Coordinates of C-alpha atoms in Angstrom, one line a residue:
M264 CA 102.3 96.0 120.2
L265 CA 105.4 94.0 120.2
A266 CA 106.9 92.2 123.2
D267 CA 110.4 93.4 124.1
D268 CA 111.8 89.8 123.8
L269 CA 110.4 89.4 120.2
H270 CA 111.8 92.8 119.3
T271 CA 115.2 91.8 120.7
E272 CA 115.1 88.5 118.8
I273 CA 114.4 90.4 115.5
C274 CA 117.2 92.9 116.2
D275 CA 119.6 90.1 117.1
F276 CA 118.7 88.2 113.9
A277 CA 119.1 91.3 111.8
A278 CA 122.5 92.1 113.4
L279 CA 123.7 88.6 112.6
Q280 CA 122.8 88.9 109.0
W281 CA 124.8 92.1 108.4
P282 CA 126.0 93.1 105.8
E283 CA 123.0 91.5 104.2
E284 CA 119.4 92.3 104.8
A285 CA 117.5 90.0 107.1
C286 CA 113.8 89.4 106.7
G287 CA 110.8 87.6 108.1
L288 CA 107.1 87.8 108.9
L289 CA 105.0 89.3 111.7
V290 CA 102.0 87.2 112.9
A291 CA 99.1 88.4 115.1
D292 CA 95.9 86.9 116.4
Q293 CA 92.9 87.5 114.1
L294 CA 90.9 89.0 117.0
N295 CA 93.7 91.4 117.9
P296 CA 95.8 92.2 114.8
N297 CA 97.7 95.1 116.4
R298 CA 99.5 92.7 118.8
I299 CA 102.3 90.7 117.3
L300 CA 102.3 87.2 118.8
R301 CA 105.2 85.7 117.0
V302 CA 107.7 86.2 114.3
V303 CA 108.9 83.9 111.5
F304 CA 112.5 84.3 110.4
A305 CA 113.0 83.7 106.7
K306 CA 115.9 83.2 104.3
N307 CA 116.5 86.2 102.1
I308 CA 116.6 84.8 98.6
S309 CA 117.2 88.1 96.8
E310 CA 119.9 88.2 94.1
H311 CA 121.2 91.3 95.8
P312 CA 120.8 90.6 99.6
Q313 CA 123.0 93.6 100.6
T314 CA 120.5 96.1 99.1
T315 CA 117.1 94.3 99.0
F316 CA 115.2 91.4 100.4
E317 CA 112.9 88.7 99.1
I318 CA 111.3 86.3 101.6
D319 CA 111.6 82.6 100.7
P320 CA 108.3 81.7 99.0
Q321 CA 108.0 78.4 100.9
T322 CA 108.3 80.3 104.2
L323 CA 105.4 82.6 103.0
I324 CA 103.2 79.6 102.1
N325 CA 104.0 77.7 105.3
T326 CA 103.5 80.8 107.5
H327 CA 100.1 81.7 105.9
R328 CA 99.0 78.1 106.2
S329 CA 99.9 77.7 109.9
A330 CA 98.5 81.1 110.7
R331 CA 95.1 80.1 109.2
E332 CA 95.1 76.9 111.2
R333 CA 95.9 78.7 114.4
G334 CA 93.4 81.6 114.0
E335 CA 96.2 84.1 113.3
L336 CA 97.0 86.6 110.5
V337 CA 100.2 87.5 108.8
V338 CA 100.0 91.2 109.4
G339 CA 103.4 92.4 108.4
C340 CA 107.0 91.8 107.6
F341 CA 110.4 92.9 108.9
H342 CA 113.7 93.5 107.3
S343 CA 116.9 95.2 108.0
H344 CA 118.7 98.0 106.3
P345 CA 122.5 97.4 106.5
N346 CA 123.0 101.1 105.6
G347 CA 122.1 102.0 109.2
K348 CA 118.7 103.7 108.3
A349 CA 115.5 102.6 110.0
L350 CA 113.3 104.2 107.3
P351 CA 111.5 102.5 104.4
S352 CA 113.3 102.9 101.2
P353 CA 111.7 103.9 97.8
K354 CA 112.1 100.2 96.8
D355 CA 110.1 99.3 100.0
C356 CA 107.4 101.7 98.9
E357 CA 107.2 100.1 95.4
R358 CA 106.9 96.7 96.9
A359 CA 104.3 97.6 99.5
D360 CA 101.5 95.7 97.7
E361 CA 99.1 95.2 100.6
D362 CA 97.3 98.2 102.1
G363 CA 97.6 98.2 105.8
F364 CA 100.5 95.7 106.0
L365 CA 103.0 96.5 108.7
W366 CA 106.7 96.9 107.9
L367 CA 109.2 96.8 110.7
V368 CA 112.6 98.2 109.5
I369 CA 115.7 97.5 111.6
A370 CA 118.8 99.6 111.0
T371 CA 122.0 97.6 111.2
A372 CA 125.7 98.3 110.9
H373 CA 128.9 96.3 111.6
S374 CA 128.3 97.0 115.3
G375 CA 124.8 95.5 115.4
A376 CA 121.2 96.7 115.4
L377 CA 121.1 100.5 115.8
A378 CA 117.4 101.4 115.7
S379 CA 114.0 100.3 114.4
G380 CA 110.8 101.8 113.1
M381 CA 107.3 100.4 112.4
Y382 CA 105.4 101.6 109.4
R383 CA 102.0 100.8 107.9
A384 CA 101.6 100.7 104.1
I385 CA 98.9 103.1 103.0
H386 CA 97.3 103.0 99.5
R387 CA 95.3 105.9 98.1
H388 CA 93.4 105.2 94.9
Q389 CA 93.6 108.1 92.4
D390 CA 90.4 108.6 90.5
Q391 CA 91.5 111.2 88.1
E392 CA 91.3 110.2 84.5
E393 CA 94.9 111.0 83.7
T394 CA 96.2 108.5 86.4
Q395 CA 93.9 105.7 85.1
G396 CA 93.0 104.5 88.6
A397 CA 96.7 104.3 89.8
V398 CA 97.4 103.7 93.4
A399 CA 99.7 106.1 95.4
R400 CA 101.6 104.3 98.1
Y401 CA 103.3 105.6 101.2
F402 CA 104.1 104.6 104.7
R403 CA 102.7 106.0 107.9
K404 CA 104.9 105.7 110.9
C405 CA 103.4 103.7 113.8
K406 CA 104.1 103.9 117.4
L407 CA 105.8 100.7 118.5
V408 CA 104.4 99.9 121.9
S409 CA 106.2 97.4 124.1
D410 CA 104.0 94.5 125.2
A411 CA 105.2 93.0 128.5
S412 CA 103.6 89.6 127.8

């Protein structure tokens, strides 16, 4: 669940960052991790901000610390795709290190935010000897439910 006003804030932030990728974190209550309470906007420190994102490490540290203090969890991230596609990229899949982590992708273009999609990172451990315990990663599309609060 994501309140309409938070979703709008994220989309507006992403639109303002175009043609670069915007990014940030999604924070939820520990007791209800499927309801996003707040977002934390971050600086994209990637060397190639038009094609990838990297959340500022100090923002990550500060957000995790404040979430712990407030009884919250960092449950996901958001970023924009200036190419106008609201789908996770192969690079996103490579970087989806945390099983169950939410990824909100906002499609942007010169005209603003076009669409969004919420995805959950899924890891499947492969037990076959030839894969040496490798982890297959993919995204499962989630239904983004408006939260009126």
